[in-house]
PDB file of C-alpha atoms in Angstrom:
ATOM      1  CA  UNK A   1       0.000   0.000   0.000  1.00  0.00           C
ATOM      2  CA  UNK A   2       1.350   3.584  -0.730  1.00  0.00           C
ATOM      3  CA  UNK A   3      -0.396   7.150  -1.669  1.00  0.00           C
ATOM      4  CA  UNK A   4       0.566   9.140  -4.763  1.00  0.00           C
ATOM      5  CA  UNK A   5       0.236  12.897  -4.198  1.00  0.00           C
ATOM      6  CA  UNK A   6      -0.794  14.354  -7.401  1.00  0.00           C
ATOM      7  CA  UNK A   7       0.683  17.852  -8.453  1.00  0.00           C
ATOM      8  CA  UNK A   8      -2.006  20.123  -7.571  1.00  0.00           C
ATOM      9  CA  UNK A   9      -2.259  18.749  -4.238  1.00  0.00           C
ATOM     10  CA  UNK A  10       0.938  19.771  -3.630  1.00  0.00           C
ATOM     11  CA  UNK A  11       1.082  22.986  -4.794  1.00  0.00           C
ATOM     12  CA  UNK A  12      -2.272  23.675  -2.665  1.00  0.00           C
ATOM     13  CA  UNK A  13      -0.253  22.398   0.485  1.00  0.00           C
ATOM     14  CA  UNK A  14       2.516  24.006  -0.112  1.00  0.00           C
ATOM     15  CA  UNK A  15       0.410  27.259  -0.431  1.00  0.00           C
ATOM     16  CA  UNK A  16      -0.738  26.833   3.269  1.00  0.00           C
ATOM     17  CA  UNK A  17       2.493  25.883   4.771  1.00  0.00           C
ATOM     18  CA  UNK A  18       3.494  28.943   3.101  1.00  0.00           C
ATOM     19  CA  UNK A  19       0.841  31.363   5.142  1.00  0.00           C
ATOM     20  CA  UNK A  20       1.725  30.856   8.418  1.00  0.00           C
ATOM     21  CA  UNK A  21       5.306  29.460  10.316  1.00  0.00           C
ATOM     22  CA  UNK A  22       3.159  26.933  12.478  1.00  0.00           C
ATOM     23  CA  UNK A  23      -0.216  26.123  10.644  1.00  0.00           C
ATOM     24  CA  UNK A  24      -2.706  24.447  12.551  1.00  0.00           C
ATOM     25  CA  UNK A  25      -5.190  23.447   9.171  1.00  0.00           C
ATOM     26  CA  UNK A  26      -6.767  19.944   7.938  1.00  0.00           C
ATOM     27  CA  UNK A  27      -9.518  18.847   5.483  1.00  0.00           C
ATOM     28  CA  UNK A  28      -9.821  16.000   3.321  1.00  0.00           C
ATOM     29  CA  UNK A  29      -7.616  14.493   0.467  1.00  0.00           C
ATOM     30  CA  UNK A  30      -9.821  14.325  -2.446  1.00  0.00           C
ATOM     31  CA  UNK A  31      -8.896  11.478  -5.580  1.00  0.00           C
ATOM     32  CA  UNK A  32      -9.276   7.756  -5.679  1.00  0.00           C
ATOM     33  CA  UNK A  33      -7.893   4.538  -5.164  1.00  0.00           C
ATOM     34  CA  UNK A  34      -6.749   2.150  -7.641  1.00  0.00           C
ATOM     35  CA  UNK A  35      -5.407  -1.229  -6.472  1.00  0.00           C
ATOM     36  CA  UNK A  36      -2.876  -0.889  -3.449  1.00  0.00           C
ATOM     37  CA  UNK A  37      -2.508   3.021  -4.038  1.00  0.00           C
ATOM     38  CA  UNK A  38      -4.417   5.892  -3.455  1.00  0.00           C
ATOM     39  CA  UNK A  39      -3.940   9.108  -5.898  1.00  0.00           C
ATOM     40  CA  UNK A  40      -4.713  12.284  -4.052  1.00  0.00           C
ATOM     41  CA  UNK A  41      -5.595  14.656  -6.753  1.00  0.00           C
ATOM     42  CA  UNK A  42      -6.703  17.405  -4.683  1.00  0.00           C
ATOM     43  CA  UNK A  43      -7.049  18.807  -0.854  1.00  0.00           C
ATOM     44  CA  UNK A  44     -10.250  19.891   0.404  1.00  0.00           C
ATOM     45  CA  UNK A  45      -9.798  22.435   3.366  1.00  0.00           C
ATOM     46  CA  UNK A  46     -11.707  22.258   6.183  1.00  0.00           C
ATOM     47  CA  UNK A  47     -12.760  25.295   8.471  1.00  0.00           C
ATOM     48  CA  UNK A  48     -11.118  26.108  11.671  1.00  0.00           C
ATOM     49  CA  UNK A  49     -12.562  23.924  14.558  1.00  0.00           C
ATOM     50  CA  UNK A  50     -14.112  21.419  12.322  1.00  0.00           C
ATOM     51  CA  UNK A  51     -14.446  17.711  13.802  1.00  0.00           C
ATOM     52  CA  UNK A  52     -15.197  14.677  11.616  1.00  0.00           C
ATOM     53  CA  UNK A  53     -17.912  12.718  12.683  1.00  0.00           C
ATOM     54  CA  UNK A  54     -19.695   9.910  10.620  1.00  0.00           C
ATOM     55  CA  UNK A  55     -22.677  11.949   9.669  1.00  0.00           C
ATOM     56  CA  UNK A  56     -20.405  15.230   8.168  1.00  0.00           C
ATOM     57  CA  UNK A  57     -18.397  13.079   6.590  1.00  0.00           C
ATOM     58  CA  UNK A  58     -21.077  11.200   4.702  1.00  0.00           C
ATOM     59  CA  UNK A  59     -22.652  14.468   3.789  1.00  0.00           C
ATOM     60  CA  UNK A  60     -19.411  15.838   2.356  1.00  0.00           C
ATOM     61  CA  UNK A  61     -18.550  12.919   0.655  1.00  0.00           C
ATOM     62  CA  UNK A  62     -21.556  13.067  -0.899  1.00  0.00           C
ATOM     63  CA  UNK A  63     -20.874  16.587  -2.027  1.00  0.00           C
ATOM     64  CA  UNK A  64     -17.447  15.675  -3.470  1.00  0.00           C
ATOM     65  CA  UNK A  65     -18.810  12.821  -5.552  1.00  0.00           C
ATOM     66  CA  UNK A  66     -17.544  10.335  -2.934  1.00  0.00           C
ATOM     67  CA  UNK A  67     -14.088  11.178  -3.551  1.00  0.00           C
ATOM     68  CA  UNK A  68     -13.137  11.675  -0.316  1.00  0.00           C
ATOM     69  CA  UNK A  69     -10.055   9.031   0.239  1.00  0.00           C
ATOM     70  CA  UNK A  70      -8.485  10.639   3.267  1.00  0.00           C
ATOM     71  CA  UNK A  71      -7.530  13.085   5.615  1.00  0.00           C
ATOM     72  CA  UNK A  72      -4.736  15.776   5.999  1.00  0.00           C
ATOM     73  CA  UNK A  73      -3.435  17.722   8.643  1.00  0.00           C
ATOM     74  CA  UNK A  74      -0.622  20.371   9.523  1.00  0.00           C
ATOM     75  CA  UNK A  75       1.007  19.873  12.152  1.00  0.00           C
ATOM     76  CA  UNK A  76       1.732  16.280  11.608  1.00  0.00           C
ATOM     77  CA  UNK A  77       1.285  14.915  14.973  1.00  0.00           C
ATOM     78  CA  UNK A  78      -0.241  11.640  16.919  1.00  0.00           C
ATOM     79  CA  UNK A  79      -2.950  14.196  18.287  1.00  0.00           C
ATOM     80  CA  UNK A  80      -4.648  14.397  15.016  1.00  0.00           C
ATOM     81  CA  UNK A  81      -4.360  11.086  13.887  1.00  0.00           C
ATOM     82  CA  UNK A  82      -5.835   9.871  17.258  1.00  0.00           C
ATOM     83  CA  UNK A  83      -9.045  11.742  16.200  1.00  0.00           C
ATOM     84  CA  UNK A  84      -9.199   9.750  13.413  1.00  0.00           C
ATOM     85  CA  UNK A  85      -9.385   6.321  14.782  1.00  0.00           C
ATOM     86  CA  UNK A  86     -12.567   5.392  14.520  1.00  0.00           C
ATOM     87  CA  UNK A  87     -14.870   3.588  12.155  1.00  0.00           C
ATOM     88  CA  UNK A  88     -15.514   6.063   9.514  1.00  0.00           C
ATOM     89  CA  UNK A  89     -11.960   6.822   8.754  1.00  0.00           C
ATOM     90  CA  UNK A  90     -11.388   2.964   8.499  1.00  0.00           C
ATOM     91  CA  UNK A  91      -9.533   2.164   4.716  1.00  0.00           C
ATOM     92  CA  UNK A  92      -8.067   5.922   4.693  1.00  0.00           C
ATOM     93  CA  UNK A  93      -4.964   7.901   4.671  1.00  0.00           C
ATOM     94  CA  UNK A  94      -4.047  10.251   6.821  1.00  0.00           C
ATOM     95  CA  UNK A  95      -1.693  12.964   5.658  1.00  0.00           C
ATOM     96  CA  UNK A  96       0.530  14.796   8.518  1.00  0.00           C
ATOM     97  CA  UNK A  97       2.199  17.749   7.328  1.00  0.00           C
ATOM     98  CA  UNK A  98       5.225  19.653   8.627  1.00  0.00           C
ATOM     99  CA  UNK A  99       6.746  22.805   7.166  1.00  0.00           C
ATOM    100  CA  UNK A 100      10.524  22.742   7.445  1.00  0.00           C
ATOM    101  CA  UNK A 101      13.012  25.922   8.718  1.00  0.00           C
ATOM    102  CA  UNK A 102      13.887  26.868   4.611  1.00  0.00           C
ATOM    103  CA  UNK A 103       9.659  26.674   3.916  1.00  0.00           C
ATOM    104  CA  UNK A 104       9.519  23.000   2.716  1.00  0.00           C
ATOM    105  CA  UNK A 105       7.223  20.194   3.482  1.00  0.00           C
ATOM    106  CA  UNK A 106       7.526  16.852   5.250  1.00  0.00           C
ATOM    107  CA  UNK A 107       5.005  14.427   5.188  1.00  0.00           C
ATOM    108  CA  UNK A 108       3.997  11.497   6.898  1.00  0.00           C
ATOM    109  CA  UNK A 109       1.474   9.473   5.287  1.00  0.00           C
ATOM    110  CA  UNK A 110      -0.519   6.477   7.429  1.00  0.00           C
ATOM    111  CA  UNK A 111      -3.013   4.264   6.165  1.00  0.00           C
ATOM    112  CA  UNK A 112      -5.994   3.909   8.979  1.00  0.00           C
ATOM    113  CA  UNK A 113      -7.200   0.758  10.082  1.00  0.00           C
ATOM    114  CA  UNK A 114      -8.472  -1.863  11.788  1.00  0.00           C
ATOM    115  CA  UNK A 115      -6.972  -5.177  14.296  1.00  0.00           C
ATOM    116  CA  UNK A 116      -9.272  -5.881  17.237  1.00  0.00           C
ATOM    117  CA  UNK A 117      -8.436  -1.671  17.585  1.00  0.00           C
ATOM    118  CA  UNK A 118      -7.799   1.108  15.163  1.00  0.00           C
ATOM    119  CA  UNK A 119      -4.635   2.015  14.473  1.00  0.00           C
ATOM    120  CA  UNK A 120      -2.188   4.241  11.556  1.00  0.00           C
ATOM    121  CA  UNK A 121       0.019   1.823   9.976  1.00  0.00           C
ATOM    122  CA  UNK A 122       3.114   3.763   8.152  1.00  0.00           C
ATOM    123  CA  UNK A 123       2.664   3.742   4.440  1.00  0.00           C
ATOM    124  CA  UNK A 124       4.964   5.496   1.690  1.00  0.00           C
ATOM    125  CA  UNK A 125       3.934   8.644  -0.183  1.00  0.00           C
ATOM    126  CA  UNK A 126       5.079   9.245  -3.734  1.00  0.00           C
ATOM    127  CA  UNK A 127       5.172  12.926  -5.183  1.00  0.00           C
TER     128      UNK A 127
END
């Protein structure tokens, strides 16, 4: 298993790591999945204070043509991947994202799922 991120969605998170030194953002990773890989075409921001729950999600998925295929978030940290471990988000990547000293990214892709408990398994992330 490994995630592709597509051009555009890189150039749209690279335009928020670029507003602020510490961003605290997330929203969905919009594409699909093909096989053992999931192609994030594009990022779907989310506003500030927003929390997941099965009902919002099904009602943006909806909205996005059921394209959502994961999650992203800035900082990349275990706090919001936590939130995420739960049934809806079961089968999906997460997407933590750091912004480096020069201005870069760093990402940390997991895939979410399931054991007798839900848990982020470490998956590699193509550009």
């Amino acid at each position: 298993m490994d995630a592709y991120l597509a051009a555009e969605a890189h150039q749209a998170l690279k335009a928020l790591g670029s507003l602020s030194a510490k961003p605290d953002l997330s929203g969905f990773l919009v594409g699909h999945k093909r096989g053992h890989r999931f192609f994030v075409e594009k990022i779907f921001l989310l506003p500030e204070g927003f929390r997941p729950t099965l009902e919002n999600y099904h009602d943006l998925n909806r909205l996005l043509d059921d394209k959502i295929i994961g999650f992203f978030a800035f900082p990349a940290d275990a706090k919001h991947r936590q939130r995420l471990l739960q049934p809806f988000a079961c089968g999906k990547l997460f997407l933590g994202v750091r912004v480096n000293k020069k201005g870069g990214l760093r990402f940390e892709s997991y895939l979410i799922d399931y054991a007798d408990r839900f848990f982020a398994s470490p998956i590699k992330l193509r550009k």
